[in-house]
Coordinates of C-alpha atoms in Angstrom, one line a residue:
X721 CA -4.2 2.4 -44.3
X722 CA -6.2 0.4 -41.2
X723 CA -9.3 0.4 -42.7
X724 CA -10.9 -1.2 -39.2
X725 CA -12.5 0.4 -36.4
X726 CA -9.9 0.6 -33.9
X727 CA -9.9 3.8 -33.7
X728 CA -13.9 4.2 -32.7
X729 CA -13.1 1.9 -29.8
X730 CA -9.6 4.3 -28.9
X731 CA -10.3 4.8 -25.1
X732 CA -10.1 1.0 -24.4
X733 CA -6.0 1.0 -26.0
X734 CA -3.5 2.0 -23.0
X735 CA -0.1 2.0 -22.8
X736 CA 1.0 -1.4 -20.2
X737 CA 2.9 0.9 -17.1
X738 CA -0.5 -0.4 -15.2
X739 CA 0.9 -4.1 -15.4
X740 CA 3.9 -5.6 -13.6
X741 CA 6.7 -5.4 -15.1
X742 CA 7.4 -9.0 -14.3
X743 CA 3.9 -10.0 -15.7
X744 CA 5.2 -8.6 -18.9
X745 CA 8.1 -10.6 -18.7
X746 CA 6.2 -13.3 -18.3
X747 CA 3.9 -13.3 -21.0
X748 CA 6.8 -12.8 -23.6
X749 CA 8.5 -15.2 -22.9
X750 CA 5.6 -17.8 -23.0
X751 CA 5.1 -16.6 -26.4
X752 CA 5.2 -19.1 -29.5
X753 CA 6.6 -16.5 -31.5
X754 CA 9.2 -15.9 -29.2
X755 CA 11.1 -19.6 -29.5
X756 CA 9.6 -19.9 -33.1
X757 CA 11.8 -17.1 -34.4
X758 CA 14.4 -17.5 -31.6
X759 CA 14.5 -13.7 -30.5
X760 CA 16.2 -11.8 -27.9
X761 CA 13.1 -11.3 -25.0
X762 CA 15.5 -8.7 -23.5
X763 CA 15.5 -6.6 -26.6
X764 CA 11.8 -7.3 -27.1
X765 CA 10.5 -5.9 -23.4
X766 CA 12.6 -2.9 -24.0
X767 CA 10.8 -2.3 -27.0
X768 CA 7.2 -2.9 -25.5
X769 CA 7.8 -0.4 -22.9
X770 CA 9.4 2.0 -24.9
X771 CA 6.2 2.4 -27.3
X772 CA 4.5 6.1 -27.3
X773 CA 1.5 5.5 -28.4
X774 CA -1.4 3.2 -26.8
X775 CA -1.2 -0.3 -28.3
X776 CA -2.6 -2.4 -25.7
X777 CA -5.9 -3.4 -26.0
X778 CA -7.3 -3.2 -22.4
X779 CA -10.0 -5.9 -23.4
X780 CA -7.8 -8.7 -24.9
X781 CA -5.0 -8.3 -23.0
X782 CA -2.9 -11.9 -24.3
X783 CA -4.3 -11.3 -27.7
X784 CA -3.0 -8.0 -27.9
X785 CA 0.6 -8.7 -26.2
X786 CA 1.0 -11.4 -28.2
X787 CA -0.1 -9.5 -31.7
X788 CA 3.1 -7.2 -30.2
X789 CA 5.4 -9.7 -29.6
X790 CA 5.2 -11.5 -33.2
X791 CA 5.4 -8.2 -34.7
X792 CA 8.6 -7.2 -33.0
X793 CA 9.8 -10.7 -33.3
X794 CA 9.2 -11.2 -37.2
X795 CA 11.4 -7.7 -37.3
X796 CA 14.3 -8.8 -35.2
X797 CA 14.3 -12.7 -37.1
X798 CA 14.3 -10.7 -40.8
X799 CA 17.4 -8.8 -39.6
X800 CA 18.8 -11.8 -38.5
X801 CA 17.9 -15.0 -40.4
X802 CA 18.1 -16.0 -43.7
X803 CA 15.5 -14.6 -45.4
X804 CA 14.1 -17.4 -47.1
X805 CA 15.6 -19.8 -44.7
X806 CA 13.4 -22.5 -43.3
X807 CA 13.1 -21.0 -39.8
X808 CA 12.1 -18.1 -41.1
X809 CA 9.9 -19.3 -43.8
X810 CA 7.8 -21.4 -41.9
X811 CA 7.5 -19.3 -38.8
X812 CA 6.2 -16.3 -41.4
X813 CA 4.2 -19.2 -42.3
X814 CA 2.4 -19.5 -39.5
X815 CA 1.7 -15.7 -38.3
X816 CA 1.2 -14.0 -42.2
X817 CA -0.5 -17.3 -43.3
X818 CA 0.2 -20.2 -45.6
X819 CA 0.2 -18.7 -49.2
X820 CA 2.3 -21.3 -50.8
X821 CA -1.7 -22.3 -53.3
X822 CA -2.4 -19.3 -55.9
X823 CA -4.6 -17.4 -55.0
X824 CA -7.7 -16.4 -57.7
X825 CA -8.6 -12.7 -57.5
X826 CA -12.1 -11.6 -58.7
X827 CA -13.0 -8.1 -59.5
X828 CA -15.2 -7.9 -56.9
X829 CA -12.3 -8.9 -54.1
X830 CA -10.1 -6.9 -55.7
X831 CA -11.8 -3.6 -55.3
X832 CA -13.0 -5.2 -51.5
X833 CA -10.6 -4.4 -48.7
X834 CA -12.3 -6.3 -46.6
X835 CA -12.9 -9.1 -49.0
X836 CA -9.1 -8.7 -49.3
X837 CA -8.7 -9.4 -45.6
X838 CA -11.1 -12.4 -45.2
X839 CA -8.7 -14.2 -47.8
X840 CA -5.7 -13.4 -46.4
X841 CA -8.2 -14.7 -42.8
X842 CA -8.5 -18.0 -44.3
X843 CA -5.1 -18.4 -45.3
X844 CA -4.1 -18.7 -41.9
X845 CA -3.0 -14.5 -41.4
X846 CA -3.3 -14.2 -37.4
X847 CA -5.1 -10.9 -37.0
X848 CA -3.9 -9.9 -33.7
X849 CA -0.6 -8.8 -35.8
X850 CA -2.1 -5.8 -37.0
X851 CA -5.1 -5.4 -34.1
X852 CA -4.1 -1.7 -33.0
X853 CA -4.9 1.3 -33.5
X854 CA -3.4 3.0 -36.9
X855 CA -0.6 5.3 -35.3
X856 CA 0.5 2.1 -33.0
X857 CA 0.4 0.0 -35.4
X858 CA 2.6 2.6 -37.3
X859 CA 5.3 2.7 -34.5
X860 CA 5.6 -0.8 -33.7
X861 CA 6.1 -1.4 -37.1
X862 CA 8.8 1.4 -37.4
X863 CA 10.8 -0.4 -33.9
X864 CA 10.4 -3.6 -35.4
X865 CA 12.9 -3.1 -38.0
X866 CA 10.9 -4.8 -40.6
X867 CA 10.8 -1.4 -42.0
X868 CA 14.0 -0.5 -44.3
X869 CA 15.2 2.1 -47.0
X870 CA 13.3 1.2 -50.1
X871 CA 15.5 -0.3 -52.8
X872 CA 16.6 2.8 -54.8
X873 CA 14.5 3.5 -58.2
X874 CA 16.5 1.4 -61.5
X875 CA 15.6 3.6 -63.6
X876 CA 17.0 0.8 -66.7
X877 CA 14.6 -1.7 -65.7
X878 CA 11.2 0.6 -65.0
X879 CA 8.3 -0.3 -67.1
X880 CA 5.9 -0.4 -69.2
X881 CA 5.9 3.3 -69.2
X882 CA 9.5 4.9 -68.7
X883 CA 10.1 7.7 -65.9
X884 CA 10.2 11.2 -66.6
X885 CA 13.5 12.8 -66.8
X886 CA 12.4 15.9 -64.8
X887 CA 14.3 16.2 -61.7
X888 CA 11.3 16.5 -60.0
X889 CA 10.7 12.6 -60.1
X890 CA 11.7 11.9 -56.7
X891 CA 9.4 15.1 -55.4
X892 CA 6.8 13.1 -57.4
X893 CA 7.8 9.3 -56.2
X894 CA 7.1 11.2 -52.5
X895 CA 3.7 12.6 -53.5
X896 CA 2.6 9.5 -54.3
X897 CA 1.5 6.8 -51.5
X898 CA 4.4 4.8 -50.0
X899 CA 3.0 1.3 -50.6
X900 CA 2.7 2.4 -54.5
X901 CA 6.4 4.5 -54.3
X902 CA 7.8 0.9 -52.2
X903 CA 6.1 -1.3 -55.5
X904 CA 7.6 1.2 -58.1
X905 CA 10.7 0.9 -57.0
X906 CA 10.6 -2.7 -55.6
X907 CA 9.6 -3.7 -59.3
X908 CA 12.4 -2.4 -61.1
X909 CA 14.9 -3.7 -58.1
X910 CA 13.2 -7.1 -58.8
X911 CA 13.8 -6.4 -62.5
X912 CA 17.4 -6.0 -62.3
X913 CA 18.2 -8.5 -59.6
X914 CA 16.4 -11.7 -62.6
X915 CA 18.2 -10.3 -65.2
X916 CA 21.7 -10.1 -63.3
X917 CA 21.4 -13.6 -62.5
X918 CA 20.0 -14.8 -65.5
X919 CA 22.7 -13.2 -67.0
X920 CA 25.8 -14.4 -65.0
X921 CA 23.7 -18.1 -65.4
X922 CA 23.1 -18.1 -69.2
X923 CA 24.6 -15.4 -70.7
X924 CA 22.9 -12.2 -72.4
X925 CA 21.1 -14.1 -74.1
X926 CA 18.8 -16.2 -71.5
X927 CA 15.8 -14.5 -73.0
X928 CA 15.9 -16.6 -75.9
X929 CA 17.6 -19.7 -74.6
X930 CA 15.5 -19.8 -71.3
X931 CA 12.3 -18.0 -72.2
X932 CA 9.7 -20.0 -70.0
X933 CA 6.7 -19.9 -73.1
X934 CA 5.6 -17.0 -74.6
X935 CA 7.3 -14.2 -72.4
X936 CA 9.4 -13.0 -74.6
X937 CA 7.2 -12.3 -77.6
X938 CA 4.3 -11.1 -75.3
X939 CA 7.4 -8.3 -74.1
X940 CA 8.3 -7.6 -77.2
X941 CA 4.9 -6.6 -78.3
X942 CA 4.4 -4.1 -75.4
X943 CA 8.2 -3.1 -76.1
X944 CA 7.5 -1.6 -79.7
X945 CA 4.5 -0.1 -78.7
X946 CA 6.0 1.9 -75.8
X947 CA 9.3 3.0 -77.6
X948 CA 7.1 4.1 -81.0
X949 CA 6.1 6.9 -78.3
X950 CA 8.6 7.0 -76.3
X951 CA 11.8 6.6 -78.2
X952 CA 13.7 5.0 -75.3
X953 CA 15.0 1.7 -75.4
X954 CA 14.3 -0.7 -72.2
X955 CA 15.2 -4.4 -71.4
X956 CA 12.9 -6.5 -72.5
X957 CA 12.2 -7.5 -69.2
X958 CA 11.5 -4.2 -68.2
X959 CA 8.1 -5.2 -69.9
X960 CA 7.3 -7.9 -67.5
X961 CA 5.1 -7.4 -64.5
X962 CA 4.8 -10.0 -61.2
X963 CA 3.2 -12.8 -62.2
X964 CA 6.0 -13.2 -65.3
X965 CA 8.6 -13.7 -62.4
X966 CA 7.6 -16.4 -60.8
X967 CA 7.5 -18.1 -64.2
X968 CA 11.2 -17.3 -64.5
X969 CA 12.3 -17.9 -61.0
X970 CA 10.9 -21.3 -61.0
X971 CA 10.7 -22.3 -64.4
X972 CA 13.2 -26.3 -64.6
X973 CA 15.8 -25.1 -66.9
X974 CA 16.0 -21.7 -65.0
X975 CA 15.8 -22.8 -61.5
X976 CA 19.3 -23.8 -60.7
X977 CA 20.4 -20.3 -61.1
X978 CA 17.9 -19.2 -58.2
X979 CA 17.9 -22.0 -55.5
X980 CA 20.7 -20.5 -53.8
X981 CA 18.7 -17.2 -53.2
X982 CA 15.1 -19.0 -52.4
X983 CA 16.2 -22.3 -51.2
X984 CA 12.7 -24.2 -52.4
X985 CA 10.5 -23.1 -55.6
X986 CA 7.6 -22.9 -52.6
X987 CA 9.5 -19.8 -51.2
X988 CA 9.8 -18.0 -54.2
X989 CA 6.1 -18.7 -55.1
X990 CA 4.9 -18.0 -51.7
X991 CA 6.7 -14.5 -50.9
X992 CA 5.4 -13.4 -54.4
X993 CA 2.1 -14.2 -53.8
X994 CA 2.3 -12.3 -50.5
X995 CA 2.3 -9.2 -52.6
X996 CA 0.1 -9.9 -55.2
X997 CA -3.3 -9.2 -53.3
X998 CA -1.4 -5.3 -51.7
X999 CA 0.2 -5.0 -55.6
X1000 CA -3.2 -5.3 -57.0
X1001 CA -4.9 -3.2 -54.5
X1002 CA -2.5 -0.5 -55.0
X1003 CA -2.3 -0.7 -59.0
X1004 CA -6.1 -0.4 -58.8
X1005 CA -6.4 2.8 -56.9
X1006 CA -7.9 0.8 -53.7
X1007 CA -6.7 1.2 -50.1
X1008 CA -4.2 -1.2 -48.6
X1009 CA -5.1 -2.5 -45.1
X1010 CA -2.9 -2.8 -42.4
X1011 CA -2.6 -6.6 -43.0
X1012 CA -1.5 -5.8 -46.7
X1013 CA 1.2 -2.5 -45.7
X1014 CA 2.6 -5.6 -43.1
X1015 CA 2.8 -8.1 -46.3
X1016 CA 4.5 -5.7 -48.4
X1017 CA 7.7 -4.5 -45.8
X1018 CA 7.8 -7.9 -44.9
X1019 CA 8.5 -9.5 -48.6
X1020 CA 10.0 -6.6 -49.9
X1021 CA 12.7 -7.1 -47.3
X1022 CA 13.0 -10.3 -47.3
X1023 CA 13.8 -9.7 -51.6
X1024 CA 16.5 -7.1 -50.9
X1025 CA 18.2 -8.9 -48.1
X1026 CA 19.1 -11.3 -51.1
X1027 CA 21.7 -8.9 -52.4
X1028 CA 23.7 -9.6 -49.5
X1029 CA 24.3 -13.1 -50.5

């Protein structure tokens, strides 16, 4: 997953009982992520000295408590804010990076983790987030709380290629990498959730009132080709794949039935981006970086906090 060299560098991470507890104190709560997401610096210090393994880099002593400190916070505020709020969004803004333009992925930086990175870099993604070594990057992620169940598998609204009906398909889903297990299950939960309130907006029938050019005939092409294999029948919009939903979220006639949910088009476009670059990494049999694995749990739950509304 942390495709840096942290871990060649190992001895230099410690664990902070060799600082003052105050001096902890102290540099939490001079933290900007600490008033940006409004957290509880209480909660937070418990946390930092609860970790197991070493996280703090003996070097870059600010940089690293600070990389800690937005971590933790970003969990706490997604468990506590709405998720596409304006707090929210624009502190995520400003520690993930501002990914509100499209982004244009070559073939050369898709197959590039580093490449990867260095966009994400110049984008405004604060590195000292994921500066640590894999296994405590892995645990502060894991007390953060930005890590939840993954949405369960919709079996109606998987695609292009249906799921086996062995009972073995979970066994399978867990032999499989969990960034690629969280996006095949994430994608048929994202599925489900447009075509609910498509539905409930414009009736059954949105796909042909509200189709936002082209979709629907480029879904129906890839839908007779699968079932003349297959023989089972999917939605239509089983068929469509991540850059189709922005098109519906935000198309004019469609967008009224979404604002509630997002709040501004720029969320929606934004948050989907944010997994486009780990999505296409993953798809294409490359390895996510920590930077990516941190993009993915932090959309992803964002997206399924919006069933709660």
């Amino acid at each position: 997953m942390d495709l840096r060299s942290a871990t060649a560098d190992i001895e230099r991470y410690t664990l902070p009982r060799f600082l003052e507890a105050d001096n902890i104190s102290k540099m939490v709560s001079a933290s900007v992520a600490a008033s940006a997401y409004g957290i509880e610096i209480p909660r937070l210090q418990q946390t930092l000295m609860a970790m197991q393994a070493p996280w703090l880099d003996t070097l870059h002593i600010e940089q690293s408590i600070r990389g800690f400190v937005e971590l933790q916070a970003i969990g706490q505020a997604l468990n506590t804010l709405d998720p596409f709020g304006e707090r929210l969004t624009t502190a995520l803004r400003q520690g993930l990076g501002d990914m509100r333009d499209p982004i244009t992925w070559t073939p050369e930086t898709i197959s590039d983790p580093t490449a990867r990175t260095s966009v994400y870099i110049e984008r405004g993604f604060q590195a000292e987030l994921t500066n640590f070594p894999e296994e405590a990057f892995e645990e502060s992620l894991e007390r953060s709380g930005i890590i939840i169940e993954p949405p369960a598998l919709v079996v109606r609204y998987s695609c292009p290629v249906p799921p086996s009906d062995n009972p073995e398909l979970e066994a399978a889903f867990a032999r499989t990498n969990v960034a690629h297990d969280w996006l095949q299950r994430f994608e048929t939960y994202i599925r489900s959730f447009i075509d609910k309130v498509m539905t409930g907006a414009f009736g059954p029938n949105w796909m042909k009132s509200n189709d936002p050019g082209g979709l629907r005939d480029a879904w129906t092409a890839k839908k007779r080709k699968v079932e003349a294999w297959s023989g089972q029948d999917r939605p239509l919009i089983a068929y469509a794949d991540i850059t189709d939903y922005e098109r519906i979220i935000c198309n004019g006639k469609n967008w009224a039935a979404f604002e509630r949910f997002f709040v501004t088009k720029e969320n929606a476009r934004e948050s989907l981006q944010r997994i486009s670059g780990p999505r296409l990494g993953t798809m294409h049999a490359r390895p996510l970086t920590a930077e990516e694995v941190l993009f993915l749990q932090v959309e992803m739950h964002r997206f399924i906090k919006l069933t709660e509304r």
